[in-house]
């Protein structure tokens, strides 16, 4: 089992920045690809970003590319999502997830993830 706890959400004005953190405990964190997803009110949960466990290689949704950066610190068992130039449409509950995958995989689909956090609310005002 892997337990994931997100933090860092809050209310920010459009154009501002937030950094989300996801602390993992349980199994060996470094063997899991980590991802961020989000769910806006009335919408389905969607992929935001993912990072391989074997390297810093990452992938992003087109809607956040160039504005968001995912990173991980295996020594601290923590993954981060730096969000810059925030827009009102970024408002959502953000979820951290862990995927037990091969080293070269960057999972972008929800079914590829084995464990999920409870989520943290991000609200961007216009």
PDB file of N, CA, C and O in Angstrom, residues 21-65:
ATOM      1  N   UNK A  21       2.116  19.900  -3.129  1.00  0.00           N
ATOM      2  CA  UNK A  21       2.998  18.831  -2.693  1.00  0.00           C
ATOM      3  C   UNK A  21       2.180  17.569  -2.454  1.00  0.00           C
ATOM      4  O   UNK A  21       1.013  17.643  -2.086  1.00  0.00           O
ATOM      5  N   UNK A  22       2.816  16.437  -2.651  1.00  0.00           N
ATOM      6  CA  UNK A  22       2.173  15.150  -2.377  1.00  0.00           C
ATOM      7  C   UNK A  22       3.194  14.280  -1.659  1.00  0.00           C
ATOM      8  O   UNK A  22       4.191  13.874  -2.260  1.00  0.00           O
ATOM      9  N   UNK A  23       2.940  14.009  -0.392  1.00  0.00           N
ATOM     10  CA  UNK A  23       3.832  13.186   0.406  1.00  0.00           C
ATOM     11  C   UNK A  23       3.361  11.738   0.373  1.00  0.00           C
ATOM     12  O   UNK A  23       2.178  11.457   0.617  1.00  0.00           O
ATOM     13  N   UNK A  24       4.284  10.839   0.088  1.00  0.00           N
ATOM     14  CA  UNK A  24       3.955   9.423  -0.011  1.00  0.00           C
ATOM     15  C   UNK A  24       4.553   8.648   1.145  1.00  0.00           C
ATOM     16  O   UNK A  24       5.633   8.970   1.631  1.00  0.00           O
ATOM     17  N   UNK A  25       3.859   7.635   1.559  1.00  0.00           N
ATOM     18  CA  UNK A  25       4.380   6.727   2.576  1.00  0.00           C
ATOM     19  C   UNK A  25       3.952   5.311   2.224  1.00  0.00           C
ATOM     20  O   UNK A  25       3.014   5.100   1.457  1.00  0.00           O
ATOM     21  N   UNK A  26       4.656   4.342   2.770  1.00  0.00           N
ATOM     22  CA  UNK A  26       4.322   2.961   2.479  1.00  0.00           C
ATOM     23  C   UNK A  26       5.433   2.314   1.679  1.00  0.00           C
ATOM     24  O   UNK A  26       6.565   2.269   2.126  1.00  0.00           O
ATOM     25  N   UNK A  27       5.103   1.849   0.512  1.00  0.00           N
ATOM     26  CA  UNK A  27       6.081   1.137  -0.314  1.00  0.00           C
ATOM     27  C   UNK A  27       7.128   2.101  -0.882  1.00  0.00           C
ATOM     28  O   UNK A  27       7.007   3.306  -0.760  1.00  0.00           O
ATOM     29  N   UNK A  28       8.124   1.546  -1.540  1.00  0.00           N
ATOM     30  CA  UNK A  28       9.235   2.331  -2.046  1.00  0.00           C
ATOM     31  C   UNK A  28       8.760   3.352  -3.067  1.00  0.00           C
ATOM     32  O   UNK A  28       8.368   3.005  -4.175  1.00  0.00           O
ATOM     33  N   UNK A  29       8.805   4.605  -2.686  1.00  0.00           N
ATOM     34  CA  UNK A  29       8.304   5.691  -3.520  1.00  0.00           C
ATOM     35  C   UNK A  29       9.035   5.757  -4.845  1.00  0.00           C
ATOM     36  O   UNK A  29       8.426   6.011  -5.882  1.00  0.00           O
ATOM     37  N   UNK A  30      10.331   5.507  -4.831  1.00  0.00           N
ATOM     38  CA  UNK A  30      11.135   5.702  -6.039  1.00  0.00           C
ATOM     39  C   UNK A  30      10.771   4.723  -7.141  1.00  0.00           C
ATOM     40  O   UNK A  30      11.164   4.920  -8.283  1.00  0.00           O
ATOM     41  N   UNK A  31      10.018   3.671  -6.855  1.00  0.00           N
ATOM     42  CA  UNK A  31       9.632   2.692  -7.864  1.00  0.00           C
ATOM     43  C   UNK A  31       8.290   2.993  -8.521  1.00  0.00           C
ATOM     44  O   UNK A  31       7.784   2.178  -9.292  1.00  0.00           O
ATOM     45  N   UNK A  32       7.701   4.145  -8.194  1.00  0.00           N
ATOM     46  CA  UNK A  32       6.398   4.495  -8.722  1.00  0.00           C
ATOM     47  C   UNK A  32       6.483   5.733  -9.599  1.00  0.00           C
ATOM     48  O   UNK A  32       7.089   6.731  -9.217  1.00  0.00           O
ATOM     49  N   UNK A  33       5.862   5.675 -10.774  1.00  0.00           N
ATOM     50  CA  UNK A  33       5.603   6.897 -11.521  1.00  0.00           C
ATOM     51  C   UNK A  33       4.547   7.679 -10.747  1.00  0.00           C
ATOM     52  O   UNK A  33       3.662   7.103 -10.121  1.00  0.00           O
ATOM     53  N   UNK A  34       4.662   8.992 -10.778  1.00  0.00           N
ATOM     54  CA  UNK A  34       3.727   9.836 -10.038  1.00  0.00           C
ATOM     55  C   UNK A  34       3.006  10.768 -10.994  1.00  0.00           C
ATOM     56  O   UNK A  34       3.592  11.248 -11.974  1.00  0.00           O
ATOM     57  N   UNK A  35       1.759  11.017 -10.696  1.00  0.00           N
ATOM     58  CA  UNK A  35       0.984  11.883 -11.574  1.00  0.00           C
ATOM     59  C   UNK A  35       0.078  12.821 -10.804  1.00  0.00           C
ATOM     60  O   UNK A  35      -0.190  12.616  -9.615  1.00  0.00           O
ATOM     61  N   UNK A  36      -0.348  13.856 -11.495  1.00  0.00           N
ATOM     62  CA  UNK A  36      -1.362  14.789 -10.982  1.00  0.00           C
ATOM     63  C   UNK A  36      -2.551  14.785 -11.945  1.00  0.00           C
ATOM     64  O   UNK A  36      -2.366  14.833 -13.163  1.00  0.00           O
ATOM     65  N   UNK A  37      -3.721  14.732 -11.379  1.00  0.00           N
ATOM     66  CA  UNK A  37      -4.965  14.840 -12.117  1.00  0.00           C
ATOM     67  C   UNK A  37      -5.795  15.938 -11.458  1.00  0.00           C
ATOM     68  O   UNK A  37      -5.512  16.349 -10.332  1.00  0.00           O
ATOM     69  N   UNK A  38      -6.839  16.384 -12.155  1.00  0.00           N
ATOM     70  CA  UNK A  38      -7.722  17.380 -11.557  1.00  0.00           C
ATOM     71  C   UNK A  38      -9.156  17.143 -11.995  1.00  0.00           C
ATOM     72  O   UNK A  38      -9.400  16.571 -13.057  1.00  0.00           O
ATOM     73  N   UNK A  39     -10.076  17.609 -11.158  1.00  0.00           N
ATOM     74  CA  UNK A  39     -11.494  17.487 -11.470  1.00  0.00           C
ATOM     75  C   UNK A  39     -12.184  18.789 -11.123  1.00  0.00           C
ATOM     76  O   UNK A  39     -12.224  19.185  -9.948  1.00  0.00           O
ATOM     77  N   UNK A  40     -12.711  19.431 -12.140  1.00  0.00           N
ATOM     78  CA  UNK A  40     -13.464  20.666 -11.966  1.00  0.00           C
ATOM     79  C   UNK A  40     -14.931  20.326 -11.708  1.00  0.00           C
ATOM     80  O   UNK A  40     -15.393  19.245 -12.084  1.00  0.00           O
ATOM     81  N   UNK A  41     -15.685  21.232 -11.085  1.00  0.00           N
ATOM     82  CA  UNK A  41     -17.097  20.962 -10.811  1.00  0.00           C
ATOM     83  C   UNK A  41     -17.864  20.613 -12.079  1.00  0.00           C
ATOM     84  O   UNK A  41     -17.766  21.319 -13.089  1.00  0.00           O
ATOM     85  N   UNK A  42     -18.586  19.515 -12.034  1.00  0.00           N
ATOM     86  CA  UNK A  42     -19.400  19.099 -13.162  1.00  0.00           C
ATOM     87  C   UNK A  42     -18.633  18.474 -14.307  1.00  0.00           C
ATOM     88  O   UNK A  42     -19.220  18.166 -15.351  1.00  0.00           O
ATOM     89  N   UNK A  43     -17.345  18.256 -14.113  1.00  0.00           N
ATOM     90  CA  UNK A  43     -16.532  17.670 -15.184  1.00  0.00           C
ATOM     91  C   UNK A  43     -15.859  16.393 -14.709  1.00  0.00           C
ATOM     92  O   UNK A  43     -15.756  16.136 -13.507  1.00  0.00           O
ATOM     93  N   UNK A  44     -15.379  15.615 -15.661  1.00  0.00           N
ATOM     94  CA  UNK A  44     -14.661  14.401 -15.327  1.00  0.00           C
ATOM     95  C   UNK A  44     -13.226  14.733 -14.911  1.00  0.00           C
ATOM     96  O   UNK A  44     -12.668  15.754 -15.308  1.00  0.00           O
ATOM     97  N   UNK A  45     -12.667  13.813 -14.144  1.00  0.00           N
ATOM     98  CA  UNK A  45     -11.278  13.995 -13.744  1.00  0.00           C
ATOM     99  C   UNK A  45     -10.386  13.863 -14.972  1.00  0.00           C
ATOM    100  O   UNK A  45     -10.591  12.973 -15.805  1.00  0.00           O
ATOM    101  N   UNK A  46      -9.359  14.728 -15.051  1.00  0.00           N
ATOM    102  CA  UNK A  46      -8.504  14.737 -16.222  1.00  0.00           C
ATOM    103  C   UNK A  46      -7.028  14.741 -15.833  1.00  0.00           C
ATOM    104  O   UNK A  46      -6.647  15.204 -14.756  1.00  0.00           O
ATOM    105  N   UNK A  47      -6.233  14.250 -16.744  1.00  0.00           N
ATOM    106  CA  UNK A  47      -4.789  14.190 -16.571  1.00  0.00           C
ATOM    107  C   UNK A  47      -4.185  15.583 -16.600  1.00  0.00           C
ATOM    108  O   UNK A  47      -4.587  16.425 -17.408  1.00  0.00           O
ATOM    109  N   UNK A  48      -3.179  15.826 -15.743  1.00  0.00           N
ATOM    110  CA  UNK A  48      -2.465  17.093 -15.717  1.00  0.00           C
ATOM    111  C   UNK A  48      -0.987  16.888 -16.042  1.00  0.00           C
ATOM    112  O   UNK A  48      -0.453  17.503 -16.956  1.00  0.00           O
ATOM    113  N   UNK A  49      -0.323  16.012 -15.272  1.00  0.00           N
ATOM    114  CA  UNK A  49       1.118  15.813 -15.458  1.00  0.00           C
ATOM    115  C   UNK A  49       1.537  14.486 -14.853  1.00  0.00           C
ATOM    116  O   UNK A  49       0.882  13.971 -13.953  1.00  0.00           O
ATOM    117  N   UNK A  50       2.657  13.946 -15.362  1.00  0.00           N
ATOM    118  CA  UNK A  50       3.197  12.707 -14.835  1.00  0.00           C
ATOM    119  C   UNK A  50       4.714  12.731 -14.938  1.00  0.00           C
ATOM    120  O   UNK A  50       5.269  13.413 -15.799  1.00  0.00           O
ATOM    121  N   UNK A  51       5.365  12.005 -14.044  1.00  0.00           N
ATOM    122  CA  UNK A  51       6.826  11.926 -14.047  1.00  0.00           C
ATOM    123  C   UNK A  51       7.256  10.493 -13.798  1.00  0.00           C
ATOM    124  O   UNK A  51       6.722   9.809 -12.937  1.00  0.00           O
ATOM    125  N   UNK A  52       8.211  10.025 -14.579  1.00  0.00           N
ATOM    126  CA  UNK A  52       8.711   8.663 -14.454  1.00  0.00           C
ATOM    127  C   UNK A  52       9.415   8.461 -13.125  1.00  0.00           C
ATOM    128  O   UNK A  52       9.966   9.390 -12.557  1.00  0.00           O
ATOM    129  N   UNK A  53       9.434   7.183 -12.693  1.00  0.00           N
ATOM    130  CA  UNK A  53      10.159   6.930 -11.447  1.00  0.00           C
ATOM    131  C   UNK A  53      11.653   6.800 -11.692  1.00  0.00           C
ATOM    132  O   UNK A  53      12.451   6.992 -10.793  1.00  0.00           O
ATOM    133  N   UNK A  54      12.052   6.473 -12.936  1.00  0.00           N
ATOM    134  CA  UNK A  54      13.452   6.183 -13.212  1.00  0.00           C
ATOM    135  C   UNK A  54      14.256   7.415 -13.594  1.00  0.00           C
ATOM    136  O   UNK A  54      15.468   7.382 -13.583  1.00  0.00           O
ATOM    137  N   UNK A  55      13.581   8.486 -13.942  1.00  0.00           N
ATOM    138  CA  UNK A  55      14.292   9.686 -14.378  1.00  0.00           C
ATOM    139  C   UNK A  55      13.371  10.883 -14.174  1.00  0.00           C
ATOM    140  O   UNK A  55      12.267  10.744 -13.677  1.00  0.00           O
ATOM    141  N   UNK A  56      13.814  12.031 -14.545  1.00  0.00           N
ATOM    142  CA  UNK A  56      12.980  13.216 -14.413  1.00  0.00           C
ATOM    143  C   UNK A  56      12.088  13.469 -15.602  1.00  0.00           C
ATOM    144  O   UNK A  56      11.441  14.514 -15.681  1.00  0.00           O
ATOM    145  N   UNK A  57      12.022  12.488 -16.509  1.00  0.00           N
ATOM    146  CA  UNK A  57      11.220  12.675 -17.708  1.00  0.00           C
ATOM    147  C   UNK A  57       9.745  12.830 -17.353  1.00  0.00           C
ATOM    148  O   UNK A  57       9.200  12.066 -16.551  1.00  0.00           O
ATOM    149  N   UNK A  58       9.095  13.818 -17.958  1.00  0.00           N
ATOM    150  CA  UNK A  58       7.717  14.133 -17.607  1.00  0.00           C
ATOM    151  C   UNK A  58       6.877  14.391 -18.850  1.00  0.00           C
ATOM    152  O   UNK A  58       7.405  14.685 -19.928  1.00  0.00           O
ATOM    153  N   UNK A  59       5.575  14.291 -18.689  1.00  0.00           N
ATOM    154  CA  UNK A  59       4.614  14.639 -19.733  1.00  0.00           C
ATOM    155  C   UNK A  59       3.520  15.499 -19.129  1.00  0.00           C
ATOM    156  O   UNK A  59       3.210  15.368 -17.936  1.00  0.00           O
ATOM    157  N   UNK A  60       2.912  16.338 -19.971  1.00  0.00           N
ATOM    158  CA  UNK A  60       1.907  17.275 -19.498  1.00  0.00           C
ATOM    159  C   UNK A  60       0.703  17.303 -20.428  1.00  0.00           C
ATOM    160  O   UNK A  60       0.822  17.053 -21.632  1.00  0.00           O
ATOM    161  N   UNK A  61      -0.439  17.656 -19.860  1.00  0.00           N
ATOM    162  CA  UNK A  61      -1.594  17.947 -20.688  1.00  0.00           C
ATOM    163  C   UNK A  61      -1.307  19.229 -21.467  1.00  0.00           C
ATOM    164  O   UNK A  61      -0.621  20.127 -20.966  1.00  0.00           O
ATOM    165  N   UNK A  62      -1.849  19.315 -22.665  1.00  0.00           N
ATOM    166  CA  UNK A  62      -1.612  20.502 -23.484  1.00  0.00           C
ATOM    167  C   UNK A  62      -2.078  21.776 -22.783  1.00  0.00           C
ATOM    168  O   UNK A  62      -1.482  22.835 -22.957  1.00  0.00           O
ATOM    169  N   UNK A  63      -3.121  21.672 -21.989  1.00  0.00           N
ATOM    170  CA  UNK A  63      -3.697  22.850 -21.344  1.00  0.00           C
ATOM    171  C   UNK A  63      -2.791  23.471 -20.285  1.00  0.00           C
ATOM    172  O   UNK A  63      -2.988  24.627 -19.904  1.00  0.00           O
ATOM    173  N   UNK A  64      -1.800  22.705 -19.804  1.00  0.00           N
ATOM    174  CA  UNK A  64      -0.916  23.231 -18.752  1.00  0.00           C
ATOM    175  C   UNK A  64       0.536  23.313 -19.194  1.00  0.00           C
ATOM    176  O   UNK A  64       1.381  23.829 -18.445  1.00  0.00           O
ATOM    177  N   UNK A  65       0.819  22.821 -20.386  1.00  0.00           N
ATOM    178  CA  UNK A  65       2.202  22.802 -20.868  1.00  0.00           C
ATOM    179  C   UNK A  65       2.763  24.220 -20.913  1.00  0.00           C
ATOM    180  O   UNK A  65       2.124  25.144 -21.405  1.00  0.00           O
TER     181      UNK A  65
END
